[in-house]
Amino acid sequence: MKVILTYGTFDILHYGHIRLLKRAKDLGDYLIVAISTDEFNDIKGKKSYYSYDVRKEMLEAIKYVDLVIPEENWEQKPNDIKTHNIDVVVMGGDWAGSERFEYLREYCDVQYLDRTEGISTTQIKENLK
Ligand code: C2G
């Protein structure tokens, strides 16, 4: 069984997130999403509109997602990969080449998928103002 892992805040879920999750799932058989906790969002400098519990609940309702785990810090990724026998870590293209992910090639494959242009949580918030 090919296990895929991706990370993110997934605030105000939109079709950019959904398309990424679908393409990530299409790369294997089982998709795990590590969703940033509210505390880790503080570390990332992100303030999410929805709480961790609500963002987790929404992700768990997506048919492409098999398991949701908490992302609490930058350092947990190698342990996540070992614990869950990850074959591929997948991220959107805005992370392509980032040292936050490139070092994971020591543990598993790392793939970046094109972002969905024209949509972002930030843009939605701006448009709603
Ligand atoms: N994404 C996308 N297209 C968009 C918006 C987002 O493909 N229009 C992707 C991002 O590239 C990312 C995922 O959706 O792979 C989640 O996006 P965010 O919630 O913004 O994730 P981020 O804050 O970048 O968290 O440790 C890594 C971080 O937790 C990543």
PDB file of C-alpha atoms and ligand atoms in Angstrom:
ATOM      1  CA  MET A   1       0.000   0.000   0.000  1.00  0.00           C
ATOM      2  CA  LYS A   2       1.423   3.373  -1.092  1.00  0.00           C
ATOM      3  CA  VAL A   3       1.018   5.969   1.686  1.00  0.00           C
ATOM      4  CA  ILE A   4       0.988   9.695   0.926  1.00  0.00           C
ATOM      5  CA  LEU A   5       1.478  12.497   3.486  1.00  0.00           C
ATOM      6  CA  THR A   6       0.831  16.225   3.143  1.00  0.00           C
ATOM      7  CA  TYR A   7       0.921  19.187   5.541  1.00  0.00           C
ATOM      8  CA  GLY A   8      -1.075  22.373   5.805  1.00  0.00           C
ATOM      9  CA  THR A   9      -3.342  24.747   7.680  1.00  0.00           C
ATOM     10  CA  PHE A  10      -6.346  24.177   5.363  1.00  0.00           C
ATOM     11  CA  ASP A  11      -8.235  27.184   6.690  1.00  0.00           C
ATOM     12  CA  ILE A  12     -11.478  28.187   4.933  1.00  0.00           C
ATOM     13  CA  LEU A  13     -11.363  25.076   2.773  1.00  0.00           C
ATOM     14  CA  HIS A  14     -11.565  25.828  -0.958  1.00  0.00           C
ATOM     15  CA  TYR A  15     -11.227  24.057  -4.296  1.00  0.00           C
ATOM     16  CA  GLY A  16      -7.465  24.730  -4.371  1.00  0.00           C
ATOM     17  CA  HIS A  17      -7.103  22.557  -1.281  1.00  0.00           C
ATOM     18  CA  ILE A  18      -9.520  19.935  -2.608  1.00  0.00           C
ATOM     19  CA  ARG A  19      -7.694  19.670  -5.948  1.00  0.00           C
ATOM     20  CA  LEU A  20      -4.372  19.263  -4.153  1.00  0.00           C
ATOM     21  CA  LEU A  21      -5.799  16.556  -1.886  1.00  0.00           C
ATOM     22  CA  LYS A  22      -7.334  14.726  -4.861  1.00  0.00           C
ATOM     23  CA  ARG A  23      -4.060  14.759  -6.811  1.00  0.00           C
ATOM     24  CA  ALA A  24      -2.121  13.716  -3.688  1.00  0.00           C
ATOM     25  CA  LYS A  25      -4.467  10.756  -3.170  1.00  0.00           C
ATOM     26  CA  ASP A  26      -4.154   9.809  -6.863  1.00  0.00           C
ATOM     27  CA  LEU A  27      -0.421   9.251  -6.256  1.00  0.00           C
ATOM     28  CA  GLY A  28      -1.084   6.331  -3.906  1.00  0.00           C
ATOM     29  CA  ASP A  29      -3.633   4.358  -1.914  1.00  0.00           C
ATOM     30  CA  TYR A  30      -3.862   6.113   1.449  1.00  0.00           C
ATOM     31  CA  LEU A  31      -3.631   9.859   2.176  1.00  0.00           C
ATOM     32  CA  ILE A  32      -2.648  11.270   5.562  1.00  0.00           C
ATOM     33  CA  VAL A  33      -3.039  15.001   6.176  1.00  0.00           C
ATOM     34  CA  ALA A  34      -1.068  16.629   8.987  1.00  0.00           C
ATOM     35  CA  ILE A  35      -3.039  19.746   9.831  1.00  0.00           C
ATOM     36  CA  SER A  36      -1.383  22.627  11.637  1.00  0.00           C
ATOM     37  CA  THR A  37      -2.595  23.112  15.219  1.00  0.00           C
ATOM     38  CA  ASP A  38      -3.603  26.622  16.290  1.00  0.00           C
ATOM     39  CA  GLU A  39      -0.403  26.803  18.353  1.00  0.00           C
ATOM     40  CA  PHE A  40       1.762  25.808  15.355  1.00  0.00           C
ATOM     41  CA  ASN A  41      -0.070  28.366  13.237  1.00  0.00           C
ATOM     42  CA  ASP A  42       1.160  30.966  15.743  1.00  0.00           C
ATOM     43  CA  ILE A  43       4.710  29.706  15.099  1.00  0.00           C
ATOM     44  CA  LYS A  44       4.064  29.860  11.322  1.00  0.00           C
ATOM     45  CA  GLY A  45       2.715  33.398  11.764  1.00  0.00           C
ATOM     46  CA  LYS A  46      -0.705  32.315  10.479  1.00  0.00           C
ATOM     47  CA  LYS A  47      -3.999  33.153  12.184  1.00  0.00           C
ATOM     48  CA  SER A  48      -6.654  30.754  10.964  1.00  0.00           C
ATOM     49  CA  TYR A  49     -10.323  31.733  10.849  1.00  0.00           C
ATOM     50  CA  TYR A  50     -11.445  28.258  11.927  1.00  0.00           C
ATOM     51  CA  SER A  51     -10.110  26.403  14.965  1.00  0.00           C
ATOM     52  CA  TYR A  52      -8.026  23.243  14.672  1.00  0.00           C
ATOM     53  CA  ASP A  53     -11.040  21.094  15.608  1.00  0.00           C
ATOM     54  CA  VAL A  54     -13.250  22.621  12.899  1.00  0.00           C
ATOM     55  CA  ARG A  55     -10.490  22.470  10.256  1.00  0.00           C
ATOM     56  CA  LYS A  56      -9.866  18.805  11.212  1.00  0.00           C
ATOM     57  CA  GLU A  57     -13.589  18.004  11.038  1.00  0.00           C
ATOM     58  CA  MET A  58     -13.835  19.480   7.534  1.00  0.00           C
ATOM     59  CA  LEU A  59     -10.751  17.629   6.259  1.00  0.00           C
ATOM     60  CA  GLU A  60     -12.071  14.325   7.651  1.00  0.00           C
ATOM     61  CA  ALA A  61     -15.230  14.829   5.564  1.00  0.00           C
ATOM     62  CA  ILE A  62     -13.250  14.814   2.311  1.00  0.00           C
ATOM     63  CA  LYS A  63     -13.393  11.454   0.531  1.00  0.00           C
ATOM     64  CA  TYR A  64      -9.712  11.656  -0.564  1.00  0.00           C
ATOM     65  CA  VAL A  65      -8.506  11.961   3.051  1.00  0.00           C
ATOM     66  CA  ASP A  66      -7.968   8.730   5.015  1.00  0.00           C
ATOM     67  CA  LEU A  67      -6.418  10.058   8.225  1.00  0.00           C
ATOM     68  CA  VAL A  68      -5.867  13.500   9.793  1.00  0.00           C
ATOM     69  CA  ILE A  69      -3.051  13.982  12.320  1.00  0.00           C
ATOM     70  CA  PRO A  70      -1.869  17.174  14.106  1.00  0.00           C
ATOM     71  CA  GLU A  71       1.104  19.159  12.840  1.00  0.00           C
ATOM     72  CA  GLU A  72       2.559  20.718  15.995  1.00  0.00           C
ATOM     73  CA  ASN A  73       6.050  21.802  14.921  1.00  0.00           C
ATOM     74  CA  TRP A  74       8.472  21.962  11.980  1.00  0.00           C
ATOM     75  CA  GLU A  75      10.589  19.091  13.318  1.00  0.00           C
ATOM     76  CA  GLN A  76       8.056  16.241  13.443  1.00  0.00           C
ATOM     77  CA  LYS A  77       8.122  15.337   9.738  1.00  0.00           C
ATOM     78  CA  PRO A  78      10.844  12.598   9.846  1.00  0.00           C
ATOM     79  CA  ASN A  79       9.037  10.974  12.766  1.00  0.00           C
ATOM     80  CA  ASP A  80       5.688  11.205  10.926  1.00  0.00           C
ATOM     81  CA  ILE A  81       7.293   9.501   7.919  1.00  0.00           C
ATOM     82  CA  LYS A  82       8.650   6.638  10.048  1.00  0.00           C
ATOM     83  CA  THR A  83       5.536   6.241  12.206  1.00  0.00           C
ATOM     84  CA  HIS A  84       3.177   6.048   9.225  1.00  0.00           C
ATOM     85  CA  ASN A  85       5.509   4.326   6.719  1.00  0.00           C
ATOM     86  CA  ILE A  86       5.173   7.207   4.283  1.00  0.00           C
ATOM     87  CA  ASP A  87       6.191   6.653   0.644  1.00  0.00           C
ATOM     88  CA  VAL A  88       5.680  10.202  -0.638  1.00  0.00           C
ATOM     89  CA  VAL A  89       5.418  13.621   1.006  1.00  0.00           C
ATOM     90  CA  VAL A  90       3.409  15.888  -1.302  1.00  0.00           C
ATOM     91  CA  MET A  91       3.084  19.670  -1.139  1.00  0.00           C
ATOM     92  CA  GLY A  92       1.822  22.462  -3.349  1.00  0.00           C
ATOM     93  CA  GLY A  93       4.321  24.166  -5.636  1.00  0.00           C
ATOM     94  CA  ASP A  94       4.743  27.156  -3.337  1.00  0.00           C
ATOM     95  CA  TRP A  95       6.931  24.828  -1.242  1.00  0.00           C
ATOM     96  CA  ALA A  96       8.970  23.489  -4.178  1.00  0.00           C
ATOM     97  CA  GLY A  97      12.659  23.306  -3.277  1.00  0.00           C
ATOM     98  CA  SER A  98      12.108  24.474   0.290  1.00  0.00           C
ATOM     99  CA  GLU A  99      14.604  23.200   2.833  1.00  0.00           C
ATOM    100  CA  ARG A 100      11.562  22.546   5.009  1.00  0.00           C
ATOM    101  CA  PHE A 101      10.883  19.595   2.673  1.00  0.00           C
ATOM    102  CA  GLU A 102      13.964  18.825   0.561  1.00  0.00           C
ATOM    103  CA  TYR A 103      15.784  17.209   3.526  1.00  0.00           C
ATOM    104  CA  LEU A 104      12.963  14.659   3.745  1.00  0.00           C
ATOM    105  CA  ARG A 105      14.349  12.968   0.588  1.00  0.00           C
ATOM    106  CA  GLU A 106      16.591  11.092   3.033  1.00  0.00           C
ATOM    107  CA  TYR A 107      13.460   9.329   4.295  1.00  0.00           C
ATOM    108  CA  CYS A 108      11.007   9.176   1.366  1.00  0.00           C
ATOM    109  CA  ASP A 109      10.057  10.642  -2.010  1.00  0.00           C
ATOM    110  CA  VAL A 110       9.053  14.331  -2.039  1.00  0.00           C
ATOM    111  CA  GLN A 111       6.784  15.691  -4.771  1.00  0.00           C
ATOM    112  CA  TYR A 112       5.412  19.158  -5.427  1.00  0.00           C
ATOM    113  CA  LEU A 113       2.143  19.626  -7.270  1.00  0.00           C
ATOM    114  CA  ASP A 114       1.111  22.790  -9.098  1.00  0.00           C
ATOM    115  CA  ARG A 115      -0.932  25.137  -6.979  1.00  0.00           C
ATOM    116  CA  THR A 116      -4.449  25.981  -8.181  1.00  0.00           C
ATOM    117  CA  GLU A 117      -4.139  29.537  -9.433  1.00  0.00           C
ATOM    118  CA  GLY A 118      -6.677  32.252  -8.628  1.00  0.00           C
ATOM    119  CA  ILE A 119      -7.742  30.991  -5.216  1.00  0.00           C
ATOM    120  CA  SER A 120      -6.315  31.316  -1.732  1.00  0.00           C
ATOM    121  CA  THR A 121      -7.653  31.666   1.767  1.00  0.00           C
ATOM    122  CA  THR A 122      -6.115  35.143   1.938  1.00  0.00           C
ATOM    123  CA  GLN A 123      -7.872  36.173  -1.293  1.00  0.00           C
ATOM    124  CA  ILE A 124     -11.222  34.852  -0.038  1.00  0.00           C
ATOM    125  CA  LYS A 125     -10.859  36.875   3.185  1.00  0.00           C
ATOM    126  CA  GLU A 126      -9.958  39.989   1.159  1.00  0.00           C
ATOM    127  CA  ASN A 127     -12.920  39.534  -1.205  1.00  0.00           C
ATOM    128  CA  LEU A 128     -15.328  39.056   1.699  1.00  0.00           C
ATOM    129  CA  LYS A 129     -14.280  42.333   3.378  1.00  0.00           C
TER     130      LYS A 129
HETATM  131  N1  C2G B   1      -2.675  24.996  -2.125  1.00  0.00           N
HETATM  132  C1  C2G B   1      -2.840  24.798  -3.499  1.00  0.00           C
HETATM  133  N2  C2G B   1      -3.479  25.741  -4.233  1.00  0.00           N
HETATM  134  C2  C2G B   1      -3.976  26.860  -3.639  1.00  0.00           C
HETATM  135  C3  C2G B   1      -3.820  27.062  -2.250  1.00  0.00           C
HETATM  136  C4  C2G B   1      -3.155  26.093  -1.494  1.00  0.00           C
HETATM  137  O1  C2G B   1      -2.384  23.781  -4.052  1.00  0.00           O
HETATM  138  N3  C2G B   1      -4.625  27.782  -4.419  1.00  0.00           N
HETATM  139  C5  C2G B   1      -1.948  23.960  -1.369  1.00  0.00           C
HETATM  140  C6  C2G B   1      -0.675  24.492  -0.723  1.00  0.00           C
HETATM  141  O2  C2G B   1       0.400  24.495  -1.667  1.00  0.00           O
HETATM  142  C7  C2G B   1      -0.447  23.467   0.402  1.00  0.00           C
HETATM  143  C8  C2G B   1      -1.888  23.052   0.764  1.00  0.00           C
HETATM  144  O3  C2G B   1      -2.743  23.489  -0.310  1.00  0.00           O
HETATM  145  O4  C2G B   1       0.249  22.331  -0.104  1.00  0.00           O
HETATM  146  C9  C2G B   1      -2.352  23.687   2.062  1.00  0.00           C
HETATM  147  O5  C2G B   1      -2.197  25.089   1.952  1.00  0.00           O
HETATM  148  P1  C2G B   1      -2.014  25.924   3.306  1.00  0.00           P
HETATM  149  O6  C2G B   1      -3.098  25.565   4.247  1.00  0.00           O
HETATM  150  O7  C2G B   1      -1.781  27.359   2.943  1.00  0.00           O
HETATM  151  O8  C2G B   1      -0.667  25.269   3.856  1.00  0.00           O
HETATM  152  P2  C2G B   1       0.624  25.999   4.473  1.00  0.00           P
HETATM  153  O9  C2G B   1       0.209  27.080   5.403  1.00  0.00           O
HETATM  154  O10 C2G B   1       1.514  26.291   3.337  1.00  0.00           O
HETATM  155  O11 C2G B   1       1.184  24.835   5.423  1.00  0.00           O
HETATM  156  O12 C2G B   1       4.706  22.305   7.308  1.00  0.00           O
HETATM  157  C10 C2G B   1       4.124  22.826   6.148  1.00  0.00           C
HETATM  158  C11 C2G B   1       3.022  23.804   6.423  1.00  0.00           C
HETATM  159  O13 C2G B   1       2.126  23.342   7.416  1.00  0.00           O
HETATM  160  C12 C2G B   1       2.282  24.065   5.115  1.00  0.00           C
END
